Every structure is written in structure tokens, then in C-alpha cells.
PDB file of C-alpha atoms in Angstrom:
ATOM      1  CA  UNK Z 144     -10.814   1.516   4.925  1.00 70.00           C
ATOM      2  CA  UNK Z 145     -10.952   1.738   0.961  1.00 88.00           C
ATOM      3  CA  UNK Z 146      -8.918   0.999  -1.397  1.00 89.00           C
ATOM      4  CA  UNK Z 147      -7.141   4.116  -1.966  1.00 92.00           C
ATOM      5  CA  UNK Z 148      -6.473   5.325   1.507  1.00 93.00           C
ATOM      6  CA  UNK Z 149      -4.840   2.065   2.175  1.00 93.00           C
ATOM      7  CA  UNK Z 150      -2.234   1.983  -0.806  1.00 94.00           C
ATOM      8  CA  UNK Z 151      -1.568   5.644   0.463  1.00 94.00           C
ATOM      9  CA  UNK Z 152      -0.796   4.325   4.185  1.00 94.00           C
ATOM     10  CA  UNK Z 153       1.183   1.547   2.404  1.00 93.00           C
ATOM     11  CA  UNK Z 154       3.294   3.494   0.313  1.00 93.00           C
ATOM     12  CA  UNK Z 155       3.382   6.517   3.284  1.00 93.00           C
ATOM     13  CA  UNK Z 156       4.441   3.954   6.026  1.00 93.00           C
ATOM     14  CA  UNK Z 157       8.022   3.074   3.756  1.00 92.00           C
ATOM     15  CA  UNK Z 158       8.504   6.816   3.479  1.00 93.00           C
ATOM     16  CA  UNK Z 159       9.176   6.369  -0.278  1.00 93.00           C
ATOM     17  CA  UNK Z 160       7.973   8.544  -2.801  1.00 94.00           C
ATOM     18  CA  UNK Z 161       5.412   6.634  -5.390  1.00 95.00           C
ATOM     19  CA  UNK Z 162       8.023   6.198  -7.886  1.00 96.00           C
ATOM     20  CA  UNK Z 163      10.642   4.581  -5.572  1.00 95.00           C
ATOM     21  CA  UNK Z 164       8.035   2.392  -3.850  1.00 95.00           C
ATOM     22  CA  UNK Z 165       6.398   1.725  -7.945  1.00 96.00           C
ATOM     23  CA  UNK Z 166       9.957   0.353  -8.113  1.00 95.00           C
ATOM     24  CA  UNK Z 167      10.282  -1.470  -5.274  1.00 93.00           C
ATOM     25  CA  UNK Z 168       7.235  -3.563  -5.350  1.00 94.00           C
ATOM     26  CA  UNK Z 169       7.381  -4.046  -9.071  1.00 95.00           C
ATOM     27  CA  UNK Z 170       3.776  -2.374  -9.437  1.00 96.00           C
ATOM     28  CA  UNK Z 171       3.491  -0.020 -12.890  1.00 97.00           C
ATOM     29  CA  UNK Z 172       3.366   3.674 -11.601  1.00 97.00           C
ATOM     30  CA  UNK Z 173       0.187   4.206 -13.645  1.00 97.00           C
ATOM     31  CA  UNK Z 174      -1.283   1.100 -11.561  1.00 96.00           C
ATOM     32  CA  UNK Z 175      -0.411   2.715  -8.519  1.00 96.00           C
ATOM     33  CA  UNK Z 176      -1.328   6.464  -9.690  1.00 96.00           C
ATOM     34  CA  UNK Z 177      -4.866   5.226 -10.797  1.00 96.00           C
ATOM     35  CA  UNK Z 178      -4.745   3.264  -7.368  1.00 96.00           C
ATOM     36  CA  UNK Z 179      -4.595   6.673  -5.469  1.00 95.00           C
ATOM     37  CA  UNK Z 180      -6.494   8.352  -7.119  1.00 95.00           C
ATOM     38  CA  UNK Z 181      -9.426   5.525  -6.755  1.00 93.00           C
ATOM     39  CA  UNK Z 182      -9.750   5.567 -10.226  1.00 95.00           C
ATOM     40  CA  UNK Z 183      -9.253   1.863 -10.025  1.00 94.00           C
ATOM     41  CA  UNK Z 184      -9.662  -0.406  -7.324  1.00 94.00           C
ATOM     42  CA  UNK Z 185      -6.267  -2.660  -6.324  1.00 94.00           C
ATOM     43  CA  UNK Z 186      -7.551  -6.233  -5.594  1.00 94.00           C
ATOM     44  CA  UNK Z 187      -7.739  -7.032  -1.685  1.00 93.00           C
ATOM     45  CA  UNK Z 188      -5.376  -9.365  -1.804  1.00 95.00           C
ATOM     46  CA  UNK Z 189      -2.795  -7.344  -3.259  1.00 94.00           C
ATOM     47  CA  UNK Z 190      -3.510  -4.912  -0.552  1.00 94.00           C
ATOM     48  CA  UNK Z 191      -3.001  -7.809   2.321  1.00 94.00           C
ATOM     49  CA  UNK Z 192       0.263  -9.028  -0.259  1.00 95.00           C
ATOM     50  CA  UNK Z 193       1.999  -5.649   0.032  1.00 94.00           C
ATOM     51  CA  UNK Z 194       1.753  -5.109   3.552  1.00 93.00           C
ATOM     52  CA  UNK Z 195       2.722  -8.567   4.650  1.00 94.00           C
ATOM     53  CA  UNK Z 196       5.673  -8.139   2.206  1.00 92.00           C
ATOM     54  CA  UNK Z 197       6.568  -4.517   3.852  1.00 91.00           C
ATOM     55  CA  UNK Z 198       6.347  -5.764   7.369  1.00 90.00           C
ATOM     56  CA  UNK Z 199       8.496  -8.349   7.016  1.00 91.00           C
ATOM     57  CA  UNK Z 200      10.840  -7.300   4.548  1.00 87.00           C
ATOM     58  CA  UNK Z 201      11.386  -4.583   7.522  1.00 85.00           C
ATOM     59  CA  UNK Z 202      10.454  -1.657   5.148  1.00 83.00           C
ATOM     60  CA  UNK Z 203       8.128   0.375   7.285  1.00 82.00           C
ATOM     61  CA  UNK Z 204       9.891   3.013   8.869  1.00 81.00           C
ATOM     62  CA  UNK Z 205       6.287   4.159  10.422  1.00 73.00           C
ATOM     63  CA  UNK Z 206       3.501   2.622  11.939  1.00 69.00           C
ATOM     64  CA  UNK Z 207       0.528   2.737   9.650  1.00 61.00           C
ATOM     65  CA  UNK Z 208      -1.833   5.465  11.253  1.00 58.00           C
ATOM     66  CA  UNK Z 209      -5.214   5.153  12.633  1.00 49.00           C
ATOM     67  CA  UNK Z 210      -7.502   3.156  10.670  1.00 48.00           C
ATOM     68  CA  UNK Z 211      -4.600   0.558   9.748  1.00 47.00           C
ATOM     69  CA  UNK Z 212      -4.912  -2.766   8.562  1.00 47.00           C
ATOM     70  CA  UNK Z 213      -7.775  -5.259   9.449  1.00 47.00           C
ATOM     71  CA  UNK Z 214      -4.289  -7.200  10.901  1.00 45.00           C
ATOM     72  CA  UNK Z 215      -3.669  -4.477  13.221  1.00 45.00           C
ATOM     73  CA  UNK Z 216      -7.506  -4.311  14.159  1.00 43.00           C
ATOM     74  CA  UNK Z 217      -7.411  -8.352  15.026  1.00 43.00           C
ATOM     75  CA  UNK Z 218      -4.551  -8.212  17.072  1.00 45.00           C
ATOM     76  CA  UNK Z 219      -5.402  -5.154  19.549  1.00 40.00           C
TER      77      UNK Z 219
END
């Protein structure tokens, strides 16, 4: 999965808006908006940071959809 479709599950699996999740992870909202965009291209391990940092702070209130992390892959 690329870079932008996984910041978007990310963000869409804490069912926060970009700003409140901008604020949350302490990530500029320009980062993040050129991030979804795929203007620019988030580092993979800020990708693997975020979403061991959202699954254990307990902030996913969905499962990350199809397609999900290369954790999710390894462990089915």
C-alpha cells in the first residue's frame, strides 16, 4: 500500500478529522495535507511509528480496512 492511502487508513481508523488527529500526533497539518494528497511521501517508519502508537495508545475505534498494515498481513 502507498504512502498516502496508508496515512488515510491511519487517520480514518481514529475517526478524527485531519486537524484533530494533526493535533494529536503532533504532525504539522500541511505535513499531513501534502501526505494525502501524495504530494510528499511520509517516511516508512513514521508510517510503522503512528500505527504502533494508535494501537496501543487504544485510539482506533476501527479496524484498518482491507489492505492494512504489513503487521496485520504477518500475523493472519
Amino acid at each position: 500500500m502507498d504512502c498516502k492511502n496508508r496515512i488515510i487508513k491511519l487517520r480514518e481508523s481514529t475517526g478524527l478529522n485531519r486537524k484533530d488527529f494533526c493535533k494529536l500526533v503532533h504532525i504539522p497539518y500541511r505535513t499531513m495535507t501534502e501526505w494525502e494528497l501524495d504530494n510528499r511521501h511520509a517516511p516508512d517508519y513514521v508510517l510503522r511509528l503512528l500505527e504502533y502508537y494508535i494501537r496501543n495508545e487504544g485510539l482506533m475505534v476501527k479496524e484498518m480496512s482491507e489492505g492494512g498494515s504489513d503487521s496485520e498481513k504477518e500475523a493472519t
